[in-house]
CSV table of C-alpha atoms and ligand atoms in Angstrom, one decimal:
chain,number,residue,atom,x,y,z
A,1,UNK,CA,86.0,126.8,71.6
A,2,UNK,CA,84.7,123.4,71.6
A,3,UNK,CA,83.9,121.9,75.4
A,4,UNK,CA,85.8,118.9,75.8
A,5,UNK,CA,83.9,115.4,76.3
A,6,UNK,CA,84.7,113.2,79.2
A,7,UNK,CA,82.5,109.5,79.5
A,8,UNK,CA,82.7,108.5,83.5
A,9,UNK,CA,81.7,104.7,83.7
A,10,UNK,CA,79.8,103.9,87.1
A,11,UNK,CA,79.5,108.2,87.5
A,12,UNK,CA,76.5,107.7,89.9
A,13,UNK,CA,78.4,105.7,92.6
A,14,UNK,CA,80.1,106.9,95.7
A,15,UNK,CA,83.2,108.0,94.4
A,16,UNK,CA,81.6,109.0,90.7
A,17,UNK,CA,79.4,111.8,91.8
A,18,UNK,CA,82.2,113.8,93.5
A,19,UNK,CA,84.4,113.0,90.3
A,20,UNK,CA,81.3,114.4,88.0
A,21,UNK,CA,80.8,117.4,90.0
A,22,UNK,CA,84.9,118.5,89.7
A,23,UNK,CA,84.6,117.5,86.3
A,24,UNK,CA,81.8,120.1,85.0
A,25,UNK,CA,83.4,123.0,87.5
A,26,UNK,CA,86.6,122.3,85.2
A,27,UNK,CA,84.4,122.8,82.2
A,28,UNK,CA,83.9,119.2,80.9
A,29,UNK,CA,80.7,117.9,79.3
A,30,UNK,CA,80.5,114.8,81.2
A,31,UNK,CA,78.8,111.7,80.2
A,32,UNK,CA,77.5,109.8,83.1
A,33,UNK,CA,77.7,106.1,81.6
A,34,UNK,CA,75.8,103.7,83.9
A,35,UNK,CA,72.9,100.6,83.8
A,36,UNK,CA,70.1,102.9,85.6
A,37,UNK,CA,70.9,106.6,84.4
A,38,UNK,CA,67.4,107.2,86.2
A,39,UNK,CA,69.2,107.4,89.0
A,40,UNK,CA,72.1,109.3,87.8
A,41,UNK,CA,69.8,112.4,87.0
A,42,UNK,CA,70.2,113.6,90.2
A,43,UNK,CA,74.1,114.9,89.1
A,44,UNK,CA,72.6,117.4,86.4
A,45,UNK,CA,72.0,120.3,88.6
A,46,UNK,CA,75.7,119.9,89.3
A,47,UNK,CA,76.8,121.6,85.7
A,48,UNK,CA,75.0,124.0,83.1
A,49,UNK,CA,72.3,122.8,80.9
A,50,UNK,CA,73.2,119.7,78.8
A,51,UNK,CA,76.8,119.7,80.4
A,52,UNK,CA,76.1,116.1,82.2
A,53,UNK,CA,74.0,113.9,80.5
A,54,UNK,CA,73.3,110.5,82.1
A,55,UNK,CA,73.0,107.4,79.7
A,56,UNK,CA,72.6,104.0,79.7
A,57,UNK,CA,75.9,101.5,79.4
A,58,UNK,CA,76.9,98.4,80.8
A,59,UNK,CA,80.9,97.7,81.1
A,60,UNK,CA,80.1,94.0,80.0
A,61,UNK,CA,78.4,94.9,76.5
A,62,UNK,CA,81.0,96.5,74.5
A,63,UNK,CA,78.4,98.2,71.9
A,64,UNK,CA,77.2,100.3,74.4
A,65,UNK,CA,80.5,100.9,75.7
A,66,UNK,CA,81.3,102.3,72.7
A,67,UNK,CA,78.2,104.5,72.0
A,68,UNK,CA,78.6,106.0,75.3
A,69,UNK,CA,82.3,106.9,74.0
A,70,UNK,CA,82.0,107.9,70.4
A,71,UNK,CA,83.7,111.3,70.4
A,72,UNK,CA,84.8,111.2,73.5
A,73,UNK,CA,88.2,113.3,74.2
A,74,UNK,CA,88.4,111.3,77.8
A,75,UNK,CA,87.3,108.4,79.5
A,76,UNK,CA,87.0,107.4,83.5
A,77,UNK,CA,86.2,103.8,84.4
A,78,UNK,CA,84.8,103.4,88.0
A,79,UNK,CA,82.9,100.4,87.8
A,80,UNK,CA,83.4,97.6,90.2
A,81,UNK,CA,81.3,95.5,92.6
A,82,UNK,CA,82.3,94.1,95.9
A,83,UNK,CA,80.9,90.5,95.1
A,84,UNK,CA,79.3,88.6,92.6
A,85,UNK,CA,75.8,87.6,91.8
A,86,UNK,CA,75.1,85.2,88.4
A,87,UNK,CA,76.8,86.7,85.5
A,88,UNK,CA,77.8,90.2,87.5
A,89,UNK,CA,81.4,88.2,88.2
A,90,UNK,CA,84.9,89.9,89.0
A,91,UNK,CA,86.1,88.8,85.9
A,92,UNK,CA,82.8,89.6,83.8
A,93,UNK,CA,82.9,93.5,85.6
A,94,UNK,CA,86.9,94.3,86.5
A,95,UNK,CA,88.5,92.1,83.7
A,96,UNK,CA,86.5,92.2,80.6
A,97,UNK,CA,84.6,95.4,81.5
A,98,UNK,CA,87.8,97.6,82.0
A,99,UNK,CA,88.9,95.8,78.3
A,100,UNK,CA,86.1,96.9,76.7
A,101,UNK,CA,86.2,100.4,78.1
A,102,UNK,CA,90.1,100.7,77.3
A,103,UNK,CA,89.6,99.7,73.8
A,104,UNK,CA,86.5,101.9,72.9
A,105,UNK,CA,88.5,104.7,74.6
A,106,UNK,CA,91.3,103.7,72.1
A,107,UNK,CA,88.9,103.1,69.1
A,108,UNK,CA,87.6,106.4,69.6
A,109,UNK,CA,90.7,108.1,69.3
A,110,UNK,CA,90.8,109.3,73.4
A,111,UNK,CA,93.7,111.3,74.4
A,112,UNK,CA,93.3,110.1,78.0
A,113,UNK,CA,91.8,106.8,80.1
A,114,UNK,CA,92.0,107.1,84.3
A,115,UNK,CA,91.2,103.4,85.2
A,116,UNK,CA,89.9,103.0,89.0
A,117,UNK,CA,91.3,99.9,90.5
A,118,UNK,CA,92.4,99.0,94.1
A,119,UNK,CA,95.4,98.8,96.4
A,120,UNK,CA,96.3,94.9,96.5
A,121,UNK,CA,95.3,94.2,92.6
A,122,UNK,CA,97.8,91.6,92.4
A,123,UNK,CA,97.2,88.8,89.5
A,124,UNK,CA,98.7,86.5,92.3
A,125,UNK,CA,96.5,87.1,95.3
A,126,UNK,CA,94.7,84.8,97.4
A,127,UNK,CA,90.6,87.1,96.7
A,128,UNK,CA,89.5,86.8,92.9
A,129,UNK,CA,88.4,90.3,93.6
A,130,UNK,CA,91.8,91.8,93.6
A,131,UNK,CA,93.1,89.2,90.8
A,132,UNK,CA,90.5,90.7,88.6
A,133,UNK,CA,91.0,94.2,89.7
A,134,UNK,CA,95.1,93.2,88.5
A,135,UNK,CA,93.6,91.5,85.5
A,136,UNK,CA,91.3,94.7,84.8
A,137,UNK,CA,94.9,97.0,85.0
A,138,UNK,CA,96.5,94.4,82.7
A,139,UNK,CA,94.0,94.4,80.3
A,140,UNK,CA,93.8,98.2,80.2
A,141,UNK,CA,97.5,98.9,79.8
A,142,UNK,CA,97.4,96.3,76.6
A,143,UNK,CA,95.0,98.1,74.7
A,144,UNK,CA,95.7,101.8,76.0
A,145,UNK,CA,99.1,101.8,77.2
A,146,UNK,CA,99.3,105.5,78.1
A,147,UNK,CA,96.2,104.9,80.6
A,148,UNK,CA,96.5,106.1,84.2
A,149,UNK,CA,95.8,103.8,87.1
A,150,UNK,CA,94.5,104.6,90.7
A,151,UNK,CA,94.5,102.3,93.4
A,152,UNK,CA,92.7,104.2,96.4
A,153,UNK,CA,93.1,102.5,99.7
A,154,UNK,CA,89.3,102.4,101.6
A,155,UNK,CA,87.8,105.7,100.9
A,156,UNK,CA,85.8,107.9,103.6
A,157,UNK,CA,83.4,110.6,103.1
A,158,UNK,CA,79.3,111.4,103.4
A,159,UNK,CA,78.0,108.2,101.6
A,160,UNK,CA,80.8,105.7,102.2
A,161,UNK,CA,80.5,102.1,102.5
A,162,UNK,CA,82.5,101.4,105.4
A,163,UNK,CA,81.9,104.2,108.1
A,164,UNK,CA,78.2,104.2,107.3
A,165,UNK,CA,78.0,100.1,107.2
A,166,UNK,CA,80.2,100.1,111.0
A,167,UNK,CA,78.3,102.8,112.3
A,168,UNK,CA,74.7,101.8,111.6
A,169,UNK,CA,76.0,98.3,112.8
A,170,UNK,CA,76.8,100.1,116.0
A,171,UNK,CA,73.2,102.0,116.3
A,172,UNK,CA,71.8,98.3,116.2
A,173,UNK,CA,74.5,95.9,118.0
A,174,UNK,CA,76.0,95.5,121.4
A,175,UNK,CA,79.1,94.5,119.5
A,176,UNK,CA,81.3,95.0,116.7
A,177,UNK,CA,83.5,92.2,115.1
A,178,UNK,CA,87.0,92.6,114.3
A,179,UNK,CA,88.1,89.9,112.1
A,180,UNK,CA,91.5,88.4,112.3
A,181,UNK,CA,91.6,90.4,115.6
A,182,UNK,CA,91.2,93.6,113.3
A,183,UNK,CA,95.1,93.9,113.1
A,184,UNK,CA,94.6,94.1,109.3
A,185,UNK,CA,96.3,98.2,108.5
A,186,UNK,CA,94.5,100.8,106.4
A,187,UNK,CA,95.1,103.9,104.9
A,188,UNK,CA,91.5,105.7,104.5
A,189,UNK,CA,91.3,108.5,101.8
A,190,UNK,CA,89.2,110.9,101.1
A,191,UNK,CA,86.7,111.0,98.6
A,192,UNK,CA,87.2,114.4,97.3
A,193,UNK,CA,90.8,113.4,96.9
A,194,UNK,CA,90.7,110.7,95.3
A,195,UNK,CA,88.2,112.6,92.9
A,196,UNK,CA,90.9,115.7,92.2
A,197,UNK,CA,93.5,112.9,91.7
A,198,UNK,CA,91.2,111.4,88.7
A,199,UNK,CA,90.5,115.4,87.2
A,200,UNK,CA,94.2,115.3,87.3
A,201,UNK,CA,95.3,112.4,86.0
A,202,UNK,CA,93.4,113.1,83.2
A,203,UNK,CA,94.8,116.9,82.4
A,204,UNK,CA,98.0,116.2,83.3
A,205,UNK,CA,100.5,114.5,80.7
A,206,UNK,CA,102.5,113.5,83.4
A,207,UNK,CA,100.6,111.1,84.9
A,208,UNK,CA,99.9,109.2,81.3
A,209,UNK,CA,101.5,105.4,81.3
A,210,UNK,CA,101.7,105.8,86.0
A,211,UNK,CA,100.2,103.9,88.4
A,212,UNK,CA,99.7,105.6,91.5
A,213,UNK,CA,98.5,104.0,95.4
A,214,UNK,CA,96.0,106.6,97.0
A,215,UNK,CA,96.1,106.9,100.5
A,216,UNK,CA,95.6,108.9,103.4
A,217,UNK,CA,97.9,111.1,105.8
A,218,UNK,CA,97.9,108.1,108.1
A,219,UNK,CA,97.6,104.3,109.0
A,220,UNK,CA,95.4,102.5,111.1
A,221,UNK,CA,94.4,99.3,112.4
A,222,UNK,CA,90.8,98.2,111.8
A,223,UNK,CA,90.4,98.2,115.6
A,224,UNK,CA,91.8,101.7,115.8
A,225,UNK,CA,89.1,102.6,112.7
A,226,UNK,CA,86.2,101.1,114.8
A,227,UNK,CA,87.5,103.1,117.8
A,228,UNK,CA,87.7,106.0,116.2
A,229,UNK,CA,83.6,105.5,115.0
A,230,UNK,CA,82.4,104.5,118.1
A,231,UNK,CA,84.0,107.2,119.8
A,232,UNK,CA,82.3,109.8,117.0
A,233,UNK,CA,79.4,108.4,117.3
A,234,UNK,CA,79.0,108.5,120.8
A,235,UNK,CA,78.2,104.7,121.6
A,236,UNK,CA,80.4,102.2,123.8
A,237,UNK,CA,80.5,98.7,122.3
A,238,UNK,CA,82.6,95.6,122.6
A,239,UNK,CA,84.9,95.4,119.8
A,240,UNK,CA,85.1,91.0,119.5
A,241,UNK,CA,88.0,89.1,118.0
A,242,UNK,CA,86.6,86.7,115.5
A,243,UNK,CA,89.5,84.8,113.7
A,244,UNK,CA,89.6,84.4,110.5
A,245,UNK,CA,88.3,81.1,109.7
A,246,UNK,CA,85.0,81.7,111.8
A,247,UNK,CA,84.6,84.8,109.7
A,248,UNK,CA,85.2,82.7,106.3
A,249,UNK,CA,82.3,79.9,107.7
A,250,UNK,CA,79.8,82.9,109.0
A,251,UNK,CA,80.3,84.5,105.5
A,252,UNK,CA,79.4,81.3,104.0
A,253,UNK,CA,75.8,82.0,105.0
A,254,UNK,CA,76.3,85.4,104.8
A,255,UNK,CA,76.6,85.4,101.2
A,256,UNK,CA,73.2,84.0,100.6
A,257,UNK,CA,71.6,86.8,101.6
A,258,UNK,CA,70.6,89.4,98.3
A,259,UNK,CA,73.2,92.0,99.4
A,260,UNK,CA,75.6,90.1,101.6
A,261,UNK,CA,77.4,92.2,104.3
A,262,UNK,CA,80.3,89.6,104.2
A,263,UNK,CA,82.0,87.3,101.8
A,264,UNK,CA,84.5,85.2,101.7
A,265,UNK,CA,86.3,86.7,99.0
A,266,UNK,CA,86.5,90.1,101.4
A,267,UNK,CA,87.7,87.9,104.4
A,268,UNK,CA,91.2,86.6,102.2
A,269,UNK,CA,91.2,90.4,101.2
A,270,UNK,CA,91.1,91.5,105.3
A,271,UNK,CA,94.3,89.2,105.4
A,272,UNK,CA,96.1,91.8,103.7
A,273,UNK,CA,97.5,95.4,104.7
A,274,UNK,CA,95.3,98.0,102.1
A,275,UNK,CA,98.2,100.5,102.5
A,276,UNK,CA,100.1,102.9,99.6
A,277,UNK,CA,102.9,101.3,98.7
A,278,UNK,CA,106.4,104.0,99.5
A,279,UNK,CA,107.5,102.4,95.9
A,280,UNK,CA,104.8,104.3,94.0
A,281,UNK,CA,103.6,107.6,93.1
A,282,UNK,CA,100.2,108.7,95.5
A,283,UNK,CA,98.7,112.1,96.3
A,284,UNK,CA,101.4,114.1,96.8
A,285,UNK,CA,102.9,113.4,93.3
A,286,UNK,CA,99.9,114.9,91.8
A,287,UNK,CA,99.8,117.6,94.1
A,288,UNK,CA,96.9,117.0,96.5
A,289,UNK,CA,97.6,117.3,100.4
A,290,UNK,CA,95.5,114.1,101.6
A,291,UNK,CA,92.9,115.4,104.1
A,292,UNK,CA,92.7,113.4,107.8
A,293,UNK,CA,89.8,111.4,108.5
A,294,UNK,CA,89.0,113.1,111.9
A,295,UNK,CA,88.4,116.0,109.9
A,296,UNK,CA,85.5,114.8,107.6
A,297,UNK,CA,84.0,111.5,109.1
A,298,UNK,CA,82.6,114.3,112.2
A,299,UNK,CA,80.8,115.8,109.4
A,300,UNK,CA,78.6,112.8,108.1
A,301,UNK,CA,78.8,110.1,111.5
A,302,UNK,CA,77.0,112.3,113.8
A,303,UNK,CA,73.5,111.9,112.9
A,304,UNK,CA,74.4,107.6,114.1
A,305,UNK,CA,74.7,109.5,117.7
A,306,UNK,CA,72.1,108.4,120.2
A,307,UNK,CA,69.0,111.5,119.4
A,308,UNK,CA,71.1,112.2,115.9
A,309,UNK,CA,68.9,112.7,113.1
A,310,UNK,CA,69.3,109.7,111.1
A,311,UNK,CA,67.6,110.7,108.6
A,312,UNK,CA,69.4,113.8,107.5
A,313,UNK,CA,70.6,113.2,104.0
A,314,UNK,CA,74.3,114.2,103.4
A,315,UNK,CA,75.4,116.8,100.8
A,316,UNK,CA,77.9,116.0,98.3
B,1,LIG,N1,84.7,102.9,97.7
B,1,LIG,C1,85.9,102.5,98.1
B,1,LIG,O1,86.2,102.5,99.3
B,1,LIG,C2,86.8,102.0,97.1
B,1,LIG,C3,88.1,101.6,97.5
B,1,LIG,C4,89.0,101.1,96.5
B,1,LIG,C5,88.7,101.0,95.2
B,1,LIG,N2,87.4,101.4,94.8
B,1,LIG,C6,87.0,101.3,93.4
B,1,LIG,O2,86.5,102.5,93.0
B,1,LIG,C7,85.5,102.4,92.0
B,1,LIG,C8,84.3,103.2,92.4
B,1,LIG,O3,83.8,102.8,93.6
B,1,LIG,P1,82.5,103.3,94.3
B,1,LIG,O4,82.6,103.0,95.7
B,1,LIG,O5,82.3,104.7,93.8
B,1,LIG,O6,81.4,102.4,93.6
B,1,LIG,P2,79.8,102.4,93.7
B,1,LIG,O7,79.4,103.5,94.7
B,1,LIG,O8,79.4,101.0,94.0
B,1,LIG,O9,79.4,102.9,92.2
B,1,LIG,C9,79.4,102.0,91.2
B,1,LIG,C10,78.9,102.7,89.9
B,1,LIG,O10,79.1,101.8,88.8
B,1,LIG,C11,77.8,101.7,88.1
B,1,LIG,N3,77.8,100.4,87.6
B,1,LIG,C12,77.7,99.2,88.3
B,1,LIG,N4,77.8,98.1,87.5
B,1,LIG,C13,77.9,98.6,86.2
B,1,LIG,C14,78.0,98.0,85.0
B,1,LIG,N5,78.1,96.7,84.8
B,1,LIG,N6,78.1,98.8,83.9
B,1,LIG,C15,78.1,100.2,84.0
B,1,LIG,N7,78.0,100.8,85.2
B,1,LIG,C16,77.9,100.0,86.3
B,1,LIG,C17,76.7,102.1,89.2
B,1,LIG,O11,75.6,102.6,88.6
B,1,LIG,P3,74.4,101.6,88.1
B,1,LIG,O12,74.1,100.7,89.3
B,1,LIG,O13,73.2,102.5,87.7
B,1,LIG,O14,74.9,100.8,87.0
B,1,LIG,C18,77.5,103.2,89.9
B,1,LIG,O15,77.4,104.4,89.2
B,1,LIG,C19,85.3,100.8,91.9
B,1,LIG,O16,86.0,100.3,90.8
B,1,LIG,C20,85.9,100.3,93.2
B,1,LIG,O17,86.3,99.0,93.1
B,1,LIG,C21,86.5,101.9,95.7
């Protein structure tokens, strides 16, 4: 029997190398699509020979967006950046990058398209990043209406952005900031979650035309979340209030650095709840039990205690 071909977009990233890894044990031949698929060969010992094959595509050029799909039974787009720099925009990534993945999926005659976006895409809201993550969804369900769309809340596990980024703050800092008085609610999720949800998405019929909010078992506060870390990680530091606007003006310099650790797009998004809306479909609807952050995050944060072994590289 022929092996059925998936194309993941943006495979090598966080969330992507879980996804690949689910992918081959299901028996797809997965194409890694990516700008640097040097660094993508790492995910080969993860299937059979010649069952993932890193290659070279970026979202913005639609030729190689199609190459990468020609023959192609599915597609996965996981692409996204968390701010802009010259012509790597929102709308040049999210909007026009998920549009020309959508319609080479459709060109080449895929049966099924799982587009990655965010909780709080809204075409409306106050961060370009989430009006072209909505712009990204809109132009997707245009050109492949029966596409399936995932909005994760902030996603936890070994090489996350956010526990890793707070906790090697923490190794380094006397203090922590909480901006807007961290008050701002989250729903972390699990990586490996959010990864069965995409395998699913794409196998299941059902889940053709949905969109569906990915969160976790519970809400927190973003003071509660650096609570929880410090207290895993062993360290006592002041958590500081820093309001909003004095956020938005230190992010101002912030952003000149070459990877900023603060924007002033993310501070309007920080304004906003990231939490699963009760109106949509989420985990559960696709069968996954969501897995509790105290769980995992003991697994991966303990090498930021004092004498942890820093260095220790975490296993997917
Ligand atoms: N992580 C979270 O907490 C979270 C929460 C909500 C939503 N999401 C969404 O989930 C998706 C995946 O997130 P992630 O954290 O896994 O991202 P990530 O770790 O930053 O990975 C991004 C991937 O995209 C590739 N890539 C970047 N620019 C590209 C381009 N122009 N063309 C082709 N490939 C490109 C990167 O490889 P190269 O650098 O080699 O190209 C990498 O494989 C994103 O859309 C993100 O917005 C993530």
């Amino acid at each position: 029997m022929a092996t059925r071909v998936v194309t993941v977009f943006g495979g090598s990233g966080f969330i992507g190398r879980h996804l690949v890894r689910r992918l081959a044990r299901r028996g797809w031949t997965v194409r890694v699509a990516v700008r640097h698929p040097s660094r993508a060969q790492f995910l080969k010992p993860m299937g059979h020979v010649g069952q993932i094959a890193p290659l070279c595509a970026r979202v913005e050029d639609p030729l190689s967006v199609q190459a990468a799909l020609a023959g192609a039974q599915a597609a996965v787009n996981l692409v996204g950046i968390l701010y802009e720099r010259g012509r790597r925009s929102f709308a040049a990534v999210h909007a026009r990058g998920a549009q020309h993945v959508a319609e080479a999926a459709a060109g080449a005659g895929a049966e099924a398209l799982v587009q990655v976006s965010a909780i709080g895409a809204d075409r409306h809201a106050e961060a370009e990043y989430a009006r072209s993550k909505a712009a990204g969804e809109a132009a997707v369900r245009t050109a492949f209406p029966t596409a399936t769309v995932l909005r994760p809340s902030i996603v936890f596990g070994p090489e996350d952005d956010f526990f890793n980024r707070f906790a090697a703050m923490a190794r380094l800092s006397p203090a922590l900031p909480l901006i807007g008085g961290g008050r701002t609610r989250f729903q972390p999720v699990y990586v490996g979650d959010v990864a069965e949800a995409i395998a699913r998405s794409l196998e299941r019929p059902e889940a053709q035309g949905r969109i569906y909010e990915l969160g976790g078992p519970r809400v927190y506060t973003f003071k509660e979340l650096m609570e929880i870390l410090l207290h895993e990680i062993r360290r006592r530091r002041l958590l500081v209030p820093l309001p909003y606007g004095m956020a938005e003006l230190q992010a101002t310099f912030l952003e000149c650095l070459p990877v900023p650790p603060l924007t002033r797009d993310q501070v309007r998004l920080l304004r906003h709840d990231n939490v699963a809306s009760s109106d949509l479909p989420g985990l559960r609807e696709l069968g996954i039990d969501p897995t509790a952050l105290e769980v995992v995050i003991p697994t991966y944060l303990d090498r930021y205690r004092p004498g942890g072994r820093f260095n220790r590289t975490a296993a997917v």
